Tab-separated table of C-alpha atoms in Angstrom:
chain	number	residue	atom	x	y	z
P	779	MET	CA	-40.582	31.483	260.438
P	780	GLU	CA	-38.978	33.624	263.010
P	781	TYR	CA	-35.349	32.710	264.491
P	782	ASN	CA	-33.836	35.081	267.639
P	783	LEU	CA	-30.603	35.033	265.265
P	784	GLU	CA	-28.579	36.933	268.788
P	785	LYS	CA	-26.102	33.728	269.058
P	786	LEU	CA	-25.812	33.103	266.069
P	787	GLN	CA	-24.643	36.549	264.817
P	788	HIS	CA	-22.623	37.276	268.415
P	789	GLY	CA	-21.281	33.530	267.411
P	790	LEU	CA	-20.047	35.035	263.322
P	791	GLU	CA	-18.725	38.070	265.049
P	792	SER	CA	-16.722	35.873	267.773
P	793	LEU	CA	-15.120	34.250	264.538
P	794	LYS	CA	-14.569	37.540	262.744
P	795	LEU	CA	-17.414	36.575	259.941
P	796	SER	CA	-19.889	38.481	258.508
P	797	PHE	CA	-23.136	36.492	256.502
P	798	SER	CA	-25.252	38.780	253.986
P	799	ASP	CA	-28.718	38.708	254.575
P	800	SER	CA	-28.631	35.236	251.592
P	801	GLN	CA	-26.008	33.782	252.805
P	802	LEU	CA	-28.188	33.660	256.754
P	803	GLU	CA	-30.977	32.093	254.218
P	804	GLN	CA	-29.271	29.918	253.236
P	805	LEU	CA	-28.385	28.440	256.648
P	806	LEU	CA	-31.765	28.854	258.425
P	807	LEU	CA	-33.621	27.184	255.123
P	808	TYR	CA	-30.575	24.424	255.873
P	809	TYR	CA	-31.671	23.385	259.493
P	810	GLU	CA	-34.975	23.064	258.163
P	811	MET	CA	-34.907	21.064	256.580
P	812	LEU	CA	-32.366	19.144	258.497
P	813	VAL	CA	-35.210	19.318	261.756
P	814	GLU	CA	-37.702	18.369	258.418
P	815	LYS	CA	-36.110	15.277	257.237
P	816	ASN	CA	-34.678	14.425	260.767
P	817	LYS	CA	-38.631	13.238	261.343
P	818	VAL	CA	-37.899	10.327	258.646
P	819	MET	CA	-34.091	9.884	259.044
P	820	ASN	CA	-31.258	9.844	261.508
P	821	LEU	CA	-29.366	12.604	260.661
P	822	THR	CA	-28.847	14.355	264.480
P	823	ALA	CA	-29.713	13.535	268.083
P	824	ILE	CA	-29.396	17.993	268.101
P	825	THR	CA	-32.772	19.700	266.634
P	826	ASP	CA	-33.288	22.507	269.304
P	827	TYR	CA	-32.149	25.244	266.849
P	828	GLU	CA	-30.499	27.055	269.245
P	829	GLU	CA	-28.375	24.569	269.627
P	830	VAL	CA	-27.975	23.367	266.327
P	831	VAL	CA	-26.549	27.108	265.765
P	832	GLU	CA	-23.911	26.357	268.665
P	833	LYS	CA	-22.988	22.743	268.703
P	834	HIS	CA	-23.769	22.166	264.362
P	835	PHE	CA	-22.951	25.460	262.996
P	836	LEU	CA	-20.569	27.499	264.952
P	837	ASP	CA	-18.623	24.639	265.529
P	838	SER	CA	-18.312	23.947	261.987
P	839	LEU	CA	-17.100	26.992	260.996
P	840	SER	CA	-14.631	27.709	263.710
P	841	LEU	CA	-12.044	25.801	261.140
P	842	CYS	CA	-11.466	29.978	259.986
P	843	GLN	CA	-9.645	30.353	263.240
P	844	VAL	CA	-6.689	27.915	262.135
P	845	LEU	CA	-7.151	28.082	258.253
P	846	ASP	CA	-7.724	30.687	255.870
P	847	LEU	CA	-10.376	29.579	253.990
P	848	GLN	CA	-10.069	32.574	251.539
P	849	LYS	CA	-7.796	31.371	249.633
P	850	ASN	CA	-9.343	28.563	246.488
P	851	SER	CA	-8.875	25.042	248.612
P	852	ARG	CA	-10.283	21.929	247.304
P	853	ILE	CA	-11.622	21.068	250.562
P	854	LEU	CA	-13.251	16.918	251.513
P	855	ASP	CA	-15.515	16.022	254.640
P	856	LEU	CA	-14.707	13.113	255.031
P	857	GLY	CA	-18.173	11.468	256.850
P	858	THR	CA	-20.133	13.943	256.555
P	859	GLY	CA	-23.309	12.735	258.188
P	860	ALA	CA	-25.872	15.685	258.055
P	861	GLY	CA	-22.786	18.021	255.775
P	862	PHE	CA	-21.238	18.969	258.919
P	863	PRO	CA	-18.955	21.059	258.352
P	864	GLY	CA	-18.836	21.077	255.033
P	865	ILE	CA	-21.823	22.716	254.104
P	866	PRO	CA	-22.223	25.782	256.453
P	867	LEU	CA	-18.846	26.287	255.466
P	868	LYS	CA	-19.638	26.184	251.507
P	869	ILE	CA	-22.080	28.744	252.711
P	870	ALA	CA	-19.277	31.371	254.675
P	871	PHE	CA	-16.757	30.437	251.884
P	872	PRO	CA	-17.983	30.258	248.271
P	873	ASN	CA	-15.144	30.350	246.985
P	874	LEU	CA	-14.441	26.272	248.112
P	875	GLU	CA	-13.924	23.249	246.416
P	876	MET	CA	-16.268	21.282	248.545
P	877	VAL	CA	-16.885	17.492	248.446
P	878	LEU	CA	-19.258	15.657	250.462
P	879	MET	CA	-18.488	12.127	251.525
P	880	ASP	CA	-20.294	9.507	253.177
P	881	SER	CA	-21.577	5.971	253.535
P	882	LEU	CA	-24.900	6.332	253.400
P	883	LYS	CA	-27.007	6.617	250.527
P	884	LYS	CA	-29.773	7.903	252.538
P	885	ARG	CA	-27.837	10.963	253.823
P	886	VAL	CA	-26.287	11.524	250.440
P	887	GLY	CA	-29.708	12.338	248.724
P	888	PHE	CA	-31.051	14.022	251.837
P	889	LEU	CA	-27.278	16.603	251.102
P	890	GLU	CA	-28.310	16.509	247.247
P	891	GLU	CA	-31.589	18.012	248.291
P	892	VAL	CA	-29.803	20.895	250.087
P	893	ILE	CA	-27.485	21.864	247.702
P	894	ARG	CA	-29.963	21.693	245.337
P	895	LYS	CA	-32.734	23.936	246.888
P	896	LEU	CA	-29.230	26.251	248.448
P	897	ASN	CA	-28.245	26.653	245.234
P	898	LEU	CA	-25.274	25.880	245.818
P	899	THR	CA	-22.368	25.859	243.426
P	900	HIS	CA	-19.041	23.727	242.942
P	901	ILE	CA	-19.979	21.240	245.819
P	902	GLU	CA	-21.120	17.712	245.965
P	903	ALA	CA	-22.259	14.956	247.390
P	904	ILE	CA	-20.309	11.689	246.855
P	905	HIS	CA	-21.700	8.049	247.943
P	906	GLY	CA	-18.815	5.874	249.441
P	907	ARG	CA	-16.018	4.334	252.020
P	908	ALA	CA	-13.124	5.609	252.620
P	909	GLU	CA	-11.499	2.799	251.612
P	910	GLU	CA	-12.361	2.608	248.662
P	911	MET	CA	-12.626	5.632	247.328
P	912	ALA	CA	-9.342	6.281	248.382
P	913	LYS	CA	-8.207	4.033	245.843
P	914	LYS	CA	-9.523	6.075	243.111
P	915	GLU	CA	-7.165	8.795	240.782
P	916	ILE	CA	-10.292	10.852	240.993
P	917	HIS	CA	-9.819	11.095	245.025
P	918	ARG	CA	-5.844	9.765	245.966
P	919	GLU	CA	-3.632	13.421	247.036
P	920	GLY	CA	-6.415	15.180	245.047
P	921	TYR	CA	-7.446	17.175	248.163
P	922	ASP	CA	-6.169	20.570	249.664
P	923	ILE	CA	-7.827	19.830	252.921
P	924	CYS	CA	-9.788	17.253	254.225
P	925	VAL	CA	-11.971	17.955	257.556
P	926	SER	CA	-14.197	15.447	259.195
P	927	ARG	CA	-15.996	15.643	262.267
P	928	ALA	CA	-16.426	11.933	261.868
P	929	VAL	CA	-16.546	9.734	265.776
P	930	ALA	CA	-13.754	7.731	265.495
P	931	ASN	CA	-10.052	7.761	267.174
P	932	LEU	CA	-7.435	9.723	265.482
P	933	SER	CA	-5.743	6.766	264.517
P	934	SER	CA	-8.308	5.136	262.565
P	935	LEU	CA	-9.527	9.107	260.919
P	936	CYS	CA	-5.787	9.661	259.692
P	937	GLU	CA	-6.084	6.210	257.956
P	938	TYR	CA	-9.035	7.458	256.387
P	939	CYS	CA	-8.036	11.074	255.869
P	940	LEU	CA	-4.742	11.070	254.742
P	941	PRO	CA	-4.094	8.928	251.791
P	942	PHE	CA	-6.911	12.157	250.102
P	943	VAL	CA	-4.834	14.388	251.056
P	944	LYS	CA	-1.831	16.553	248.862
P	945	VAL	CA	1.726	16.465	250.342
P	946	GLY	CA	2.001	19.841	251.330
P	947	GLY	CA	-1.837	19.663	252.518
P	948	VAL	CA	-3.707	19.621	255.298
P	949	PHE	CA	-6.181	17.336	257.621
P	950	VAL	CA	-7.753	18.612	260.830
P	951	SER	CA	-10.007	16.489	263.145
P	952	TYR	CA	-12.854	18.179	264.869
P	953	LYS	CA	-12.160	17.376	267.857
P	954	SER	CA	-13.527	17.138	271.765
P	955	GLY	CA	-10.742	19.782	274.648
P	956	GLU	CA	-9.246	16.172	275.668
P	957	ILE	CA	-7.547	14.622	273.358
P	958	GLU	CA	-4.102	13.940	274.315
P	959	GLU	CA	-3.875	10.452	275.223
P	960	GLU	CA	-5.759	9.654	271.621
P	961	LEU	CA	-2.797	12.352	270.276
P	962	SER	CA	-0.421	10.136	271.600
P	963	LYS	CA	-1.067	7.038	270.117
P	964	SER	CA	-1.690	7.975	266.876
P	965	LYS	CA	2.337	8.916	266.025
P	966	LYS	CA	2.194	5.851	264.633
P	967	ALA	CA	-0.350	6.251	262.427
P	968	ILE	CA	0.480	9.219	261.186
P	969	GLN	CA	4.183	9.088	260.462
P	970	LEU	CA	3.576	5.986	258.709
P	971	LEU	CA	0.355	7.770	256.542
P	972	GLY	CA	3.024	10.669	256.145
P	973	GLY	CA	1.829	13.191	258.256
P	974	VAL	CA	3.495	14.662	260.612
P	975	LYS	CA	1.427	17.005	263.759
P	976	LYS	CA	1.682	20.961	263.007
P	977	LYS	CA	-0.709	21.241	265.963
P	978	VAL	CA	-3.232	21.469	267.833
P	979	TYR	CA	-6.060	24.126	267.989
P	980	LYS	CA	-7.868	24.647	271.913
P	981	PHE	CA	-10.771	26.459	271.856
P	982	CYS	CA	-14.561	27.132	273.170
P	983	LEU	CA	-17.187	27.429	270.937
P	984	PRO	CA	-18.170	31.201	270.972
P	985	ASN	CA	-20.173	32.596	274.280
P	986	THR	CA	-20.064	29.267	275.595
P	987	GLU	CA	-17.840	27.004	278.115
P	988	ILE	CA	-17.869	24.122	275.154
P	989	SER	CA	-14.409	22.896	274.980
P	990	ARG	CA	-13.171	21.622	270.950
P	991	SER	CA	-9.740	20.917	269.877
P	992	PHE	CA	-9.227	20.842	266.435
P	993	VAL	CA	-6.230	18.448	265.677
P	994	MET	CA	-3.864	19.375	262.192
P	995	ILE	CA	-1.957	17.288	260.465
P	996	GLU	CA	0.684	18.376	257.687
P	997	LYS	CA	0.660	15.403	254.089
P	998	LYS	CA	4.463	15.621	254.249
P	999	ASN	CA	5.078	12.496	252.044
P	1000	ARG	CA	2.554	10.206	250.415
P	1001	THR	CA	1.190	7.524	251.548
P	1002	PRO	CA	1.604	3.896	251.096
P	1003	LYS	CA	-0.140	2.074	248.564
P	1004	ALA	CA	-1.477	-0.308	251.301
P	1005	PHE	CA	-3.210	2.412	253.320
P	1006	PRO	CA	-6.337	1.904	253.802
P	1007	ARG	CA	-6.768	-1.029	254.917
P	1008	LYS	CA	-9.831	-3.072	253.131
P	1009	ALA	CA	-13.504	-1.726	254.642
P	1010	GLY	CA	-13.615	-2.465	258.624
P	1011	THR	CA	-10.346	-3.046	258.901
P	1012	PRO	CA	-8.751	1.032	260.005
P	1013	SER	CA	-12.107	0.719	262.833
P	1014	LYS	CA	-10.984	-2.707	264.356
P	1015	GLU	CA	-7.881	-2.331	264.423
P	1016	PRO	CA	-6.452	1.253	264.413
P	1017	LEU	CA	-2.866	1.557	263.587
P	1018	HIS	CA	-0.974	2.019	266.721
């Protein structure tokens, strides 16, 4: 199928990224697999090509504006869903060691299929809940960077994500433009979990007026063993 690459190329340029032909092919194949699989399971509400480029691909890749992704980092994409931001980031930066984690086995099956078809290496999709996986030695404080585009309040996200981050590493939460109230409510959680707010980076998606924020939280101290609390608790009773 032929695609108009103009919006994608413009977006990549504005992010100072350049894709080889094979990287473009991988991204487009991923798009086709996403739309096809979405017919039988709920992966995304957005399936229009131009919208996926804008709101999924370029949004995912915007992380390169706040982190040096040329470095060989171990990254966890928690609550990855259909593979955002992890798969676009892995396509753009093949040097990254990427782990995609999701609590729904069907989604993980789809991601494994994508990884195979796109011939991606040093990336795996893992089925599990954050509350349980963060207790396992192999994952706890085992990542340089944790990212999440999952829809949850920042206090809950910090409790899910910070236990996975090494001291000296960062958790980056993908958020909409309006973040102030959420930030102020999450101060206690961030401190309790060993983090410190590094910065909030506000931007618009390339060539749009869609406002987004990255909340960057640096891991300063180890997360107390009590966190994350048992399954479901961080969402139902956020730390305030």
